[in-house]
mmCIF file of C-alpha atoms in Angstrom:
data_model
loop_
_atom_site.group_PDB
_atom_site.id
_atom_site.type_symbol
_atom_site.label_atom_id
_atom_site.label_comp_id
_atom_site.label_asym_id
_atom_site.label_seq_id
_atom_site.Cartn_x
_atom_site.Cartn_y
_atom_site.Cartn_z
ATOM 1 C CA UNK A 1461 0.000 0.000 0.000
ATOM 2 C CA UNK A 1462 1.440 3.353 -1.053
ATOM 3 C CA UNK A 1463 0.757 6.525 0.920
ATOM 4 C CA UNK A 1464 -1.474 9.204 -0.513
ATOM 5 C CA UNK A 1465 0.489 12.390 -1.210
ATOM 6 C CA UNK A 1466 -0.312 16.064 -1.659
ATOM 7 C CA UNK A 1467 2.224 18.519 -3.097
ATOM 8 C CA UNK A 1468 1.799 22.225 -2.296
ATOM 9 C CA UNK A 1469 3.421 24.928 -4.407
ATOM 10 C CA UNK A 1470 2.737 28.593 -3.663
ATOM 11 C CA UNK A 1471 1.811 29.825 -7.118
ATOM 12 C CA UNK A 1472 1.868 28.609 -10.698
ATOM 13 C CA UNK A 1473 2.405 31.533 -13.057
ATOM 14 C CA UNK A 1474 5.439 30.499 -15.124
ATOM 15 C CA UNK A 1475 7.672 27.507 -15.721
ATOM 16 C CA UNK A 1476 10.767 28.606 -13.812
ATOM 17 C CA UNK A 1477 13.268 27.017 -11.435
ATOM 18 C CA UNK A 1478 10.943 25.991 -8.592
ATOM 19 C CA UNK A 1479 8.338 24.711 -11.062
ATOM 20 C CA UNK A 1480 10.959 22.430 -12.598
ATOM 21 C CA UNK A 1481 11.456 20.920 -9.159
ATOM 22 C CA UNK A 1482 7.709 20.390 -8.752
ATOM 23 C CA UNK A 1483 7.572 18.790 -12.202
ATOM 24 C CA UNK A 1484 10.072 16.151 -11.117
ATOM 25 C CA UNK A 1485 8.328 15.636 -7.772
ATOM 26 C CA UNK A 1486 5.173 14.844 -9.757
ATOM 27 C CA UNK A 1487 7.160 12.442 -11.942
ATOM 28 C CA UNK A 1488 8.375 10.569 -8.849
ATOM 29 C CA UNK A 1489 4.912 10.662 -7.240
ATOM 30 C CA UNK A 1490 2.561 10.192 -10.223
ATOM 31 C CA UNK A 1491 -0.561 9.795 -8.063
ATOM 32 C CA UNK A 1492 0.079 12.906 -5.976
ATOM 33 C CA UNK A 1493 -2.449 15.727 -6.033
ATOM 34 C CA UNK A 1494 -1.239 19.284 -6.526
ATOM 35 C CA UNK A 1495 -2.289 22.369 -4.570
ATOM 36 C CA UNK A 1496 -1.386 25.984 -5.356
ATOM 37 C CA UNK A 1497 -2.665 29.363 -4.172
ATOM 38 C CA UNK A 1498 -3.225 30.355 -7.804
ATOM 39 C CA UNK A 1499 -2.848 28.623 -11.148
ATOM 40 C CA UNK A 1500 -2.257 30.954 -14.084
ATOM 41 C CA UNK A 1501 0.250 28.747 -15.868
ATOM 42 C CA UNK A 1502 0.135 29.450 -19.629
ATOM 43 C CA UNK A 1503 -1.253 26.719 -21.871
ATOM 44 C CA UNK A 1504 2.102 26.129 -23.549
ATOM 45 C CA UNK A 1505 3.742 25.414 -20.164
ATOM 46 C CA UNK A 1506 1.123 23.124 -18.633
ATOM 47 C CA UNK A 1507 2.799 19.897 -19.741
ATOM 48 C CA UNK A 1508 4.686 19.957 -16.425
ATOM 49 C CA UNK A 1509 1.388 19.143 -14.663
ATOM 50 C CA UNK A 1510 1.032 15.795 -16.417
ATOM 51 C CA UNK A 1511 -2.643 16.454 -17.154
ATOM 52 C CA UNK A 1512 -3.650 16.734 -13.505
ATOM 53 C CA UNK A 1513 -5.992 19.370 -12.093
ATOM 54 C CA UNK A 1514 -4.701 21.935 -9.599
ATOM 55 C CA UNK A 1515 -6.530 22.704 -6.353
ATOM 56 C CA UNK A 1516 -6.425 26.490 -5.881
ATOM 57 C CA UNK A 1517 -7.304 28.925 -3.079
ATOM 58 C CA UNK A 1518 -9.754 31.824 -2.862
ATOM 59 C CA UNK A 1519 -7.002 34.163 -4.115
ATOM 60 C CA UNK A 1520 -7.518 32.636 -7.574
ATOM 61 C CA UNK A 1521 -10.927 34.349 -7.706
ATOM 62 C CA UNK A 1522 -10.011 37.750 -6.291
ATOM 63 C CA UNK A 1523 -10.019 40.852 -8.542
ATOM 64 C CA UNK A 1524 -6.916 41.353 -10.717
ATOM 65 C CA UNK A 1525 -5.339 38.186 -9.321
ATOM 66 C CA UNK A 1526 -4.140 36.979 -12.718
ATOM 67 C CA UNK A 1527 -1.656 39.872 -12.987
ATOM 68 C CA UNK A 1528 -1.424 41.086 -9.391
ATOM 69 C CA UNK A 1529 -1.662 37.972 -7.201
ATOM 70 C CA UNK A 1530 1.576 38.896 -5.399
ATOM 71 C CA UNK A 1531 -0.240 41.981 -4.148
ATOM 72 C CA UNK A 1532 -2.309 39.651 -1.980
ATOM 73 C CA UNK A 1533 0.739 38.631 0.057
ATOM 74 C CA UNK A 1534 -0.957 39.594 3.324
ATOM 75 C CA UNK A 1535 -3.731 37.066 2.596
ATOM 76 C CA UNK A 1536 -1.470 34.200 1.592
ATOM 77 C CA UNK A 1537 -0.890 32.785 5.112
ATOM 78 C CA UNK A 1538 -4.668 32.614 5.583
ATOM 79 C CA UNK A 1539 -5.162 31.110 2.120
ATOM 80 C CA UNK A 1540 -2.574 28.335 2.561
ATOM 81 C CA UNK A 1541 -4.235 27.316 5.819
ATOM 82 C CA UNK A 1542 -7.598 26.837 4.093
ATOM 83 C CA UNK A 1543 -6.451 23.784 2.143
ATOM 84 C CA UNK A 1544 -8.011 20.668 3.672
ATOM 85 C CA UNK A 1545 -5.226 18.098 3.453
ATOM 86 C CA UNK A 1546 -6.606 15.633 5.985
ATOM 87 C CA UNK A 1547 -7.090 12.899 3.364
ATOM 88 C CA UNK A 1548 -3.359 12.511 2.670
ATOM 89 C CA UNK A 1549 -0.654 10.526 4.423
ATOM 90 C CA UNK A 1550 2.237 12.685 3.209
ATOM 91 C CA UNK A 1551 2.311 16.417 2.460
ATOM 92 C CA UNK A 1552 5.248 17.823 0.495
ATOM 93 C CA UNK A 1553 5.502 21.605 0.434
ATOM 94 C CA UNK A 1554 7.535 23.377 -2.241
ATOM 95 C CA UNK A 1555 8.395 26.472 -0.227
ATOM 96 C CA UNK A 1556 9.678 29.943 -0.996
ATOM 97 C CA UNK A 1557 6.916 32.019 0.618
ATOM 98 C CA UNK A 1558 4.112 30.422 2.648
ATOM 99 C CA UNK A 1559 3.822 26.714 1.744
ATOM 100 C CA UNK A 1560 5.319 25.662 5.106
ATOM 101 C CA UNK A 1561 2.143 26.910 6.759
ATOM 102 C CA UNK A 1562 -0.133 24.174 5.432
ATOM 103 C CA UNK A 1563 -2.106 22.601 8.275
ATOM 104 C CA UNK A 1564 -1.486 18.901 8.866
ATOM 105 C CA UNK A 1565 -2.570 16.363 11.474
ATOM 106 C CA UNK A 1566 -0.384 14.571 13.991
ATOM 107 C CA UNK A 1567 -0.432 11.377 11.915
ATOM 108 C CA UNK A 1568 0.582 13.103 8.670
ATOM 109 C CA UNK A 1569 4.183 13.464 7.517
ATOM 110 C CA UNK A 1570 5.048 17.003 6.307
ATOM 111 C CA UNK A 1571 8.261 17.369 4.314
ATOM 112 C CA UNK A 1572 9.213 20.857 3.151
ATOM 113 C CA UNK A 1573 11.532 21.302 0.155
ATOM 114 C CA UNK A 1574 12.822 24.840 0.628
ATOM 115 C CA UNK A 1575 13.950 26.889 -2.365
ATOM 116 C CA UNK A 1576 14.527 29.768 0.042
ATOM 117 C CA UNK A 1577 13.056 31.124 3.283
ATOM 118 C CA UNK A 1578 10.918 34.048 2.140
ATOM 119 C CA UNK A 1579 13.657 36.505 1.232
ATOM 120 C CA UNK A 1580 11.647 39.728 1.199
ATOM 121 C CA UNK A 1581 10.547 39.080 4.785
ATOM 122 C CA UNK A 1582 13.936 38.024 6.156
ATOM 123 C CA UNK A 1583 17.487 38.727 4.978
ATOM 124 C CA UNK A 1584 16.648 40.896 1.956
ATOM 125 C CA UNK A 1585 13.775 42.791 3.567
ATOM 126 C CA UNK A 1586 15.451 46.226 3.544
ATOM 127 C CA UNK A 1587 16.729 45.784 -0.022
ATOM 128 C CA UNK A 1588 13.291 44.867 -1.349
ATOM 129 C CA UNK A 1589 11.673 47.806 0.427
ATOM 130 C CA UNK A 1590 14.232 50.205 -1.073
ATOM 131 C CA UNK A 1591 13.869 48.824 -4.581
ATOM 132 C CA UNK A 1592 10.066 48.979 -4.351
ATOM 133 C CA UNK A 1593 10.333 52.536 -2.938
ATOM 134 C CA UNK A 1594 8.500 51.374 0.189
ATOM 135 C CA UNK A 1595 11.138 52.384 2.734
ATOM 136 C CA UNK A 1596 9.345 55.576 3.799
ATOM 137 C CA UNK A 1597 5.905 57.152 4.037
ATOM 138 C CA UNK A 1598 2.507 55.632 4.827
ATOM 139 C CA UNK A 1599 2.749 52.907 2.175
ATOM 140 C CA UNK A 1600 6.178 52.024 3.496
ATOM 141 C CA UNK A 1601 4.848 51.768 7.039
ATOM 142 C CA UNK A 1602 2.070 49.452 5.850
ATOM 143 C CA UNK A 1603 4.539 47.276 3.929
ATOM 144 C CA UNK A 1604 6.895 47.003 6.907
ATOM 145 C CA UNK A 1605 3.953 46.055 9.129
ATOM 146 C CA UNK A 1606 2.860 43.299 6.743
ATOM 147 C CA UNK A 1607 6.408 41.927 6.587
ATOM 148 C CA UNK A 1608 6.714 42.052 10.374
ATOM 149 C CA UNK A 1609 3.633 39.891 10.842
ATOM 150 C CA UNK A 1610 4.686 37.630 7.965
ATOM 151 C CA UNK A 1611 7.955 36.947 9.801
ATOM 152 C CA UNK A 1612 6.083 36.065 12.995
ATOM 153 C CA UNK A 1613 3.716 33.763 11.112
ATOM 154 C CA UNK A 1614 6.490 32.184 9.032
ATOM 155 C CA UNK A 1615 8.562 31.370 12.096
ATOM 156 C CA UNK A 1616 5.569 29.740 13.781
ATOM 157 C CA UNK A 1617 4.609 27.901 10.581
ATOM 158 C CA UNK A 1618 8.071 26.306 10.384
ATOM 159 C CA UNK A 1619 7.203 24.276 13.495
ATOM 160 C CA UNK A 1620 4.508 22.503 11.466
ATOM 161 C CA UNK A 1621 7.164 20.827 9.300
ATOM 162 C CA UNK A 1622 8.522 17.377 10.228
ATOM 163 C CA UNK A 1623 11.550 17.473 7.913
ATOM 164 C CA UNK A 1624 13.254 20.291 6.017
ATOM 165 C CA UNK A 1625 15.052 19.668 2.735
ATOM 166 C CA UNK A 1626 17.183 22.464 1.256
ATOM 167 C CA UNK A 1627 18.097 22.965 -2.386
ATOM 168 C CA UNK A 1628 21.715 23.746 -1.415
ATOM 169 C CA UNK A 1629 23.996 23.897 1.596
ATOM 170 C CA UNK A 1630 23.666 27.673 1.362
ATOM 171 C CA UNK A 1631 19.904 27.424 1.877
ATOM 172 C CA UNK A 1632 20.403 24.865 4.638
ATOM 173 C CA UNK A 1633 22.434 27.502 6.503
ATOM 174 C CA UNK A 1634 19.686 30.074 5.922
ATOM 175 C CA UNK A 1635 17.056 27.611 7.196
ATOM 176 C CA UNK A 1636 19.096 27.224 10.390
ATOM 177 C CA UNK A 1637 19.480 30.998 10.714
ATOM 178 C CA UNK A 1638 15.763 31.635 10.144
ATOM 179 C CA UNK A 1639 14.033 28.629 11.724
ATOM 180 C CA UNK A 1640 16.771 27.040 13.867
ATOM 181 C CA UNK A 1641 16.096 23.730 12.123
ATOM 182 C CA UNK A 1642 18.569 21.407 10.415
ATOM 183 C CA UNK A 1643 17.923 20.505 6.787
ATOM 184 C CA UNK A 1644 19.024 17.798 4.405
ATOM 185 C CA UNK A 1645 20.265 18.869 0.985
ATOM 186 C CA UNK A 1646 18.923 17.616 -2.345
ATOM 187 C CA UNK A 1647 20.101 19.724 -5.261
ATOM 188 C CA UNK A 1648 17.417 20.737 -7.784
ATOM 189 C CA UNK A 1649 17.078 18.800 -11.050
ATOM 190 C CA UNK A 1650 18.846 20.267 -14.067
ATOM 191 C CA UNK A 1651 18.003 18.904 -17.509
ATOM 192 C CA UNK A 1652 21.654 18.474 -18.446
ATOM 193 C CA UNK A 1653 20.726 16.100 -21.281
ATOM 194 C CA UNK A 1654 18.937 18.958 -23.065
ATOM 195 C CA UNK A 1655 22.153 21.006 -23.137
ATOM 196 C CA UNK A 1656 24.453 19.324 -25.603
ATOM 197 C CA UNK A 1657 28.178 19.380 -25.054
ATOM 198 C CA UNK A 1658 30.376 21.336 -27.461
ATOM 199 C CA UNK A 1659 34.116 21.927 -27.413
ATOM 200 C CA UNK A 1660 33.808 24.466 -30.244
ATOM 201 C CA UNK A 1661 33.920 27.852 -28.509
ATOM 202 C CA UNK A 1662 33.588 31.306 -30.102
ATOM 203 C CA UNK A 1663 34.963 34.621 -28.848
ATOM 204 C CA UNK A 1664 31.828 36.043 -27.201
ATOM 205 C CA UNK A 1665 30.831 35.993 -23.535
ATOM 206 C CA UNK A 1666 27.216 35.247 -22.619
ATOM 207 C CA UNK A 1667 24.847 36.179 -19.832
ATOM 208 C CA UNK A 1668 21.160 35.311 -19.585
ATOM 209 C CA UNK A 1669 18.593 36.142 -16.948
ATOM 210 C CA UNK A 1670 15.422 37.960 -16.068
ATOM 211 C CA UNK A 1671 16.306 41.660 -15.857
ATOM 212 C CA UNK A 1672 15.442 42.347 -12.232
ATOM 213 C CA UNK A 1673 17.668 44.116 -9.689
ATOM 214 C CA UNK A 1674 19.089 41.187 -7.721
ATOM 215 C CA UNK A 1675 20.282 39.428 -10.901
ATOM 216 C CA UNK A 1676 22.837 42.279 -11.366
ATOM 217 C CA UNK A 1677 22.600 42.242 -15.161
ATOM 218 C CA UNK A 1678 23.370 45.964 -15.165
ATOM 219 C CA UNK A 1679 26.670 45.266 -13.415
ATOM 220 C CA UNK A 1680 27.678 42.759 -16.110
ATOM 221 C CA UNK A 1681 26.778 45.105 -18.970
ATOM 222 C CA UNK A 1682 28.590 48.035 -17.357
ATOM 223 C CA UNK A 1683 31.699 45.915 -16.809
ATOM 224 C CA UNK A 1684 31.869 44.821 -20.449
ATOM 225 C CA UNK A 1685 31.247 48.394 -21.590
ATOM 226 C CA UNK A 1686 34.613 49.094 -19.919
ATOM 227 C CA UNK A 1687 36.195 46.247 -21.915
ATOM 228 C CA UNK A 1688 35.373 47.237 -25.519
ATOM 229 C CA UNK A 1689 37.647 44.559 -26.968
ATOM 230 C CA UNK A 1690 35.440 41.781 -25.530
ATOM 231 C CA UNK A 1691 32.023 40.926 -26.935
ATOM 232 C CA UNK A 1692 29.088 40.244 -24.619
ATOM 233 C CA UNK A 1693 25.734 38.769 -25.682
ATOM 234 C CA UNK A 1694 22.843 39.411 -23.302
ATOM 235 C CA UNK A 1695 19.677 37.268 -23.314
ATOM 236 C CA UNK A 1696 16.604 38.199 -21.286
ATOM 237 C CA UNK A 1697 14.066 40.906 -20.605
ATOM 238 C CA UNK A 1698 12.343 42.459 -17.636
ATOM 239 C CA UNK A 1699 11.658 45.721 -15.824
ATOM 240 C CA UNK A 1700 15.308 46.854 -15.907
ATOM 241 C CA UNK A 1701 15.720 46.321 -19.643
ATOM 242 C CA UNK A 1702 15.849 50.015 -20.572
ATOM 243 C CA UNK A 1703 18.248 50.849 -17.741
ATOM 244 C CA UNK A 1704 20.569 48.052 -18.851
ATOM 245 C CA UNK A 1705 20.372 49.056 -22.519
ATOM 246 C CA UNK A 1706 21.484 52.570 -21.579
ATOM 247 C CA UNK A 1707 24.706 51.145 -20.092
ATOM 248 C CA UNK A 1708 25.567 48.961 -23.080
ATOM 249 C CA UNK A 1709 28.484 49.835 -25.320
ATOM 250 C CA UNK A 1710 28.880 48.846 -28.995
ATOM 251 C CA UNK A 1711 30.484 45.539 -27.927
ATOM 252 C CA UNK A 1712 27.341 44.523 -26.008
ATOM 253 C CA UNK A 1713 24.527 42.877 -27.966
ATOM 254 C CA UNK A 1714 21.134 42.731 -26.246
ATOM 255 C CA UNK A 1715 18.949 40.036 -27.807
ATOM 256 C CA UNK A 1716 15.985 40.239 -25.442
ATOM 257 C CA UNK A 1717 13.959 37.101 -24.791
ATOM 258 C CA UNK A 1718 15.100 34.047 -26.773
ATOM 259 C CA UNK A 1719 13.737 30.540 -27.166
ATOM 260 C CA UNK A 1720 15.268 27.698 -25.188
ATOM 261 C CA UNK A 1721 16.730 26.339 -28.414
ATOM 262 C CA UNK A 1722 18.494 29.610 -29.198
ATOM 263 C CA UNK A 1723 19.773 29.973 -25.638
ATOM 264 C CA UNK A 1724 21.204 26.454 -25.719
ATOM 265 C CA UNK A 1725 22.993 27.215 -28.978
ATOM 266 C CA UNK A 1726 24.507 30.388 -27.525
ATOM 267 C CA UNK A 1727 25.595 28.526 -24.387
ATOM 268 C CA UNK A 1728 27.280 25.791 -26.377
ATOM 269 C CA UNK A 1729 29.627 28.152 -28.164
ATOM 270 C CA UNK A 1730 30.204 30.915 -25.611
ATOM 271 C CA UNK A 1731 33.744 31.558 -24.407
ATOM 272 C CA UNK A 1732 32.321 31.798 -20.891
ATOM 273 C CA UNK A 1733 28.988 32.340 -19.162
ATOM 274 C CA UNK A 1734 28.863 35.327 -16.787
ATOM 275 C CA UNK A 1735 26.730 35.151 -13.644
ATOM 276 C CA UNK A 1736 26.642 37.981 -11.076
ATOM 277 C CA UNK A 1737 23.665 37.116 -8.842
ATOM 278 C CA UNK A 1738 23.751 35.867 -5.261
ATOM 279 C CA UNK A 1739 21.458 32.904 -5.961
ATOM 280 C CA UNK A 1740 20.069 30.211 -3.709
ATOM 281 C CA UNK A 1741 21.232 27.564 -6.192
ATOM 282 C CA UNK A 1742 21.363 28.889 -9.764
ATOM 283 C CA UNK A 1743 20.265 26.506 -12.527
ATOM 284 C CA UNK A 1744 21.558 28.545 -15.481
ATOM 285 C CA UNK A 1745 25.276 28.224 -14.592
ATOM 286 C CA UNK A 1746 24.834 24.438 -14.407
ATOM 287 C CA UNK A 1747 23.164 24.442 -17.827
ATOM 288 C CA UNK A 1748 26.112 26.390 -19.232
ATOM 289 C CA UNK A 1749 28.550 23.902 -17.719
ATOM 290 C CA UNK A 1750 26.547 21.048 -19.243
ATOM 291 C CA UNK A 1751 27.481 22.579 -22.607
ATOM 292 C CA UNK A 1752 31.144 22.450 -21.584
ATOM 293 C CA UNK A 1753 31.207 26.218 -21.079
ATOM 294 C CA UNK A 1754 33.078 27.670 -18.074
ATOM 295 C CA UNK A 1755 31.330 30.125 -15.761
ATOM 296 C CA UNK A 1756 32.572 33.427 -14.359
ATOM 297 C CA UNK A 1757 30.441 33.787 -11.235
ATOM 298 C CA UNK A 1758 30.006 35.898 -8.125
ATOM 299 C CA UNK A 1759 31.592 33.762 -5.423
ATOM 300 C CA UNK A 1760 28.723 33.585 -3.029
ATOM 301 C CA UNK A 1761 25.533 31.565 -2.543
ATOM 302 C CA UNK A 1762 24.727 28.496 -4.576
ATOM 303 C CA UNK A 1763 27.455 29.195 -7.132
ATOM 304 C CA UNK A 1764 30.010 28.036 -4.575
ATOM 305 C CA UNK A 1765 28.409 24.575 -4.809
ATOM 306 C CA UNK A 1766 27.892 24.381 -8.567
ATOM 307 C CA UNK A 1767 31.099 25.983 -9.897
ATOM 308 C CA UNK A 1768 34.602 24.734 -9.059
ATOM 309 C CA UNK A 1769 36.960 27.708 -9.016
ATOM 310 C CA UNK A 1770 39.854 27.148 -11.398
ATOM 311 C CA UNK A 1771 38.353 23.949 -12.859
ATOM 312 C CA UNK A 1772 34.858 24.670 -14.197
ATOM 313 C CA UNK A 1773 34.924 28.437 -13.830
ATOM 314 C CA UNK A 1774 36.261 31.401 -11.932
ATOM 315 C CA UNK A 1775 34.865 33.504 -9.093
ATOM 316 C CA UNK A 1776 34.883 37.234 -8.426
ATOM 317 C CA UNK A 1777 34.648 38.401 -4.831
ATOM 318 C CA UNK A 1778 32.470 41.513 -4.938
ATOM 319 C CA UNK A 1779 29.393 42.574 -6.875
ATOM 320 C CA UNK A 1780 31.269 45.490 -8.399
ATOM 321 C CA UNK A 1781 32.339 46.398 -11.914
ATOM 322 C CA UNK A 1782 36.031 46.412 -10.935
ATOM 323 C CA UNK A 1783 35.850 42.950 -9.379
ATOM 324 C CA UNK A 1784 34.103 41.463 -12.422
ATOM 325 C CA UNK A 1785 36.533 43.118 -14.851
ATOM 326 C CA UNK A 1786 39.420 41.673 -12.885
ATOM 327 C CA UNK A 1787 37.855 38.176 -13.055
ATOM 328 C CA UNK A 1788 37.420 38.422 -16.832
ATOM 329 C CA UNK A 1789 41.065 39.476 -17.182
ATOM 330 C CA UNK A 1790 42.200 36.548 -15.051
ATOM 331 C CA UNK A 1791 39.963 34.170 -17.000
ATOM 332 C CA UNK A 1792 41.385 35.326 -20.331
ATOM 333 C CA UNK A 1793 44.910 34.780 -19.065
ATOM 334 C CA UNK A 1794 44.109 31.190 -18.049
ATOM 335 C CA UNK A 1795 41.276 30.177 -20.413
ATOM 336 C CA UNK A 1796 43.312 27.327 -21.956
ATOM 337 C CA UNK A 1797 43.310 25.477 -18.644
ATOM 338 C CA UNK A 1798 39.542 24.892 -18.736
ATOM 339 C CA UNK A 1799 38.712 21.511 -20.274
ATOM 340 C CA UNK A 1800 35.154 21.417 -21.728
ATOM 341 C CA UNK A 1801 34.719 17.655 -21.200
ATOM 342 C CA UNK A 1802 35.610 17.960 -17.506
ATOM 343 C CA UNK A 1803 33.187 20.879 -17.132
ATOM 344 C CA UNK A 1804 30.435 18.749 -18.688
ATOM 345 C CA UNK A 1805 31.214 15.820 -16.372
ATOM 346 C CA UNK A 1806 30.919 18.118 -13.357
ATOM 347 C CA UNK A 1807 27.466 19.342 -14.471
ATOM 348 C CA UNK A 1808 26.119 15.799 -14.829
ATOM 349 C CA UNK A 1809 25.992 15.337 -11.048
ATOM 350 C CA UNK A 1810 23.010 17.731 -10.976
ATOM 351 C CA UNK A 1811 20.885 15.677 -13.404
ATOM 352 C CA UNK A 1812 17.153 14.956 -13.298
ATOM 353 C CA UNK A 1813 17.829 11.251 -12.709
ATOM 354 C CA UNK A 1814 19.921 12.078 -9.621
ATOM 355 C CA UNK A 1815 17.159 14.291 -8.189
ATOM 356 C CA UNK A 1816 14.459 11.690 -8.790
ATOM 357 C CA UNK A 1817 16.555 8.969 -7.158
ATOM 358 C CA UNK A 1818 17.391 11.048 -4.069
ATOM 359 C CA UNK A 1819 13.874 12.451 -3.671
ATOM 360 C CA UNK A 1820 12.274 9.006 -3.989
ATOM 361 C CA UNK A 1821 14.684 7.551 -1.439
ATOM 362 C CA UNK A 1822 13.987 10.393 0.981
ATOM 363 C CA UNK A 1823 10.198 9.983 0.809
ATOM 364 C CA UNK A 1824 10.442 6.210 1.160
ATOM 365 C CA UNK A 1825 12.749 6.257 4.169
ATOM 366 C CA UNK A 1826 11.004 9.071 6.003
ATOM 367 C CA UNK A 1827 7.597 7.475 5.536
ATOM 368 C CA UNK A 1828 8.924 4.163 6.827
ATOM 369 C CA UNK A 1829 10.414 5.812 9.903
ATOM 370 C CA UNK A 1830 7.624 8.250 10.642
ATOM 371 C CA UNK A 1831 6.364 7.624 14.173
ATOM 372 C CA UNK A 1832 3.124 9.581 13.942
ATOM 373 C CA UNK A 1833 1.310 6.663 12.293
ATOM 374 C CA UNK A 1834 -0.077 3.537 13.929
ATOM 375 C CA UNK A 1835 2.510 0.757 13.901
ATOM 376 C CA UNK A 1836 0.849 -1.194 11.109
ATOM 377 C CA UNK A 1837 1.065 1.863 8.825
ATOM 378 C CA UNK A 1838 4.603 2.783 9.842
ATOM 379 C CA UNK A 1839 5.793 -0.398 8.175
ATOM 380 C CA UNK A 1840 4.252 0.522 4.828
ATOM 381 C CA UNK A 1841 6.781 0.585 2.032
ATOM 382 C CA UNK A 1842 6.606 2.605 -1.164
ATOM 383 C CA UNK A 1843 7.113 -0.412 -3.396
ATOM 384 C CA UNK A 1844 4.691 0.966 -5.969
ATOM 385 C CA UNK A 1845 6.683 4.165 -6.543
ATOM 386 C CA UNK A 1846 8.818 4.354 -9.694
ATOM 387 C CA UNK A 1847 12.534 3.843 -9.118
#
C-alpha cells in the first residue's frame, strides 16, 4: 500500500526554477495531487502538470489576481491554511513564501523542500523595500507592518514541518538561521541532457537572466562596456531592460527574450557564461557547464556549490564592476586550462535522474520511519513508486 500524497506549491504563473522541481516531484509521485494558491500557468507550459488538475485557493478568484496575485501577500498565510489536506498521508511543500504553513494532522508526515526562506521578509527585507520605494511614508509603514507579521507567522509555521530539505547547503544555513532547524540537501534537477556538449567555442561571452535588480545584469553590462575589446551577448528581458540598454556599449549585444533552443545554442559556443547574482542555487550556470562552457560567477551563494573555481569556472569576490573586470582578465589569461569535457562531467551530477533517485529515497525512508502513524502503517513501504 502506497501513501497518498499532496504537493503544495505557492503559485503557478510560469515555468521557472521551482516549477521544474515540482515537475520532477510529480514524476516521482505520479498519483500525488497538486495544490497551489493560484494557477495561471500558460497553456504552452502546462505539460509539467502531467494532465492533472490543480486545487487552488480563494485568491484565484479575487479581482486582478491573474496579474497582481503577489499583491495579496498579506492574505497568503490565511489562504494556505484553508487547504483541507486531511485525506493525505504525506504532504510535500515546495516552499519559498508560505507553503510551510499548510495545516497537517499529527499522523501526517510534512516534508518541506525549501527553495529559500521568504527573502523579502527576512534577509533581503530592507533591499526589497528600497527597490520597491517602500522604505518611507505611509505605504512604506504598511509594507513594513505586513512583513513584520509575515515573519512572525512564518517562524511559527516552520514548526509545522517534520523534515526540512534544502536545495543547497547555502539554503540549509539560511534555514538554520531563520528557523533554527537542520535541513538535508537535495540539489534541484537540471536537464543536463537537453544542453548538448560542445568543445567548439567562439569569442563572445554570454549572460542570460530575467532583468530584475538582484540578478545584477546591469553590473555585467557596465563591466563589459569598460572592456570594448570583448564581446558580450545578453539574453533576457524584464523591468530593468531600458536601464541596462542605456549602459551597453557597442560591444554589447542585447537580444531580449530568446527561445530555449536559441539559448542552448549560444551557451554551447560561448567563451564563458557570466553570472553575477547571489542565488540560492542557480540553474543557469549548471546548464552552461553542461554545454562544456566555463562560468565566471560571483563567489557567493549556490554558485560556490555548482562551480569549481579554477576547474569549471572562476569567481569574483564583490558585486562590483572592478571585481568582475578583474575576473574576466584573469579568465582570459588562463582560459586554456579549462577543459570542456571535464566541465560537462561536473554538471552531470546535478541531473534529473539524480534528483528523482534522491527524492524518492527520501520519501520512502522518512515514511517508513515516521512515528506519527499507527505501527501497522509505519511499516508501509513505497514499493509501488517508480525507481
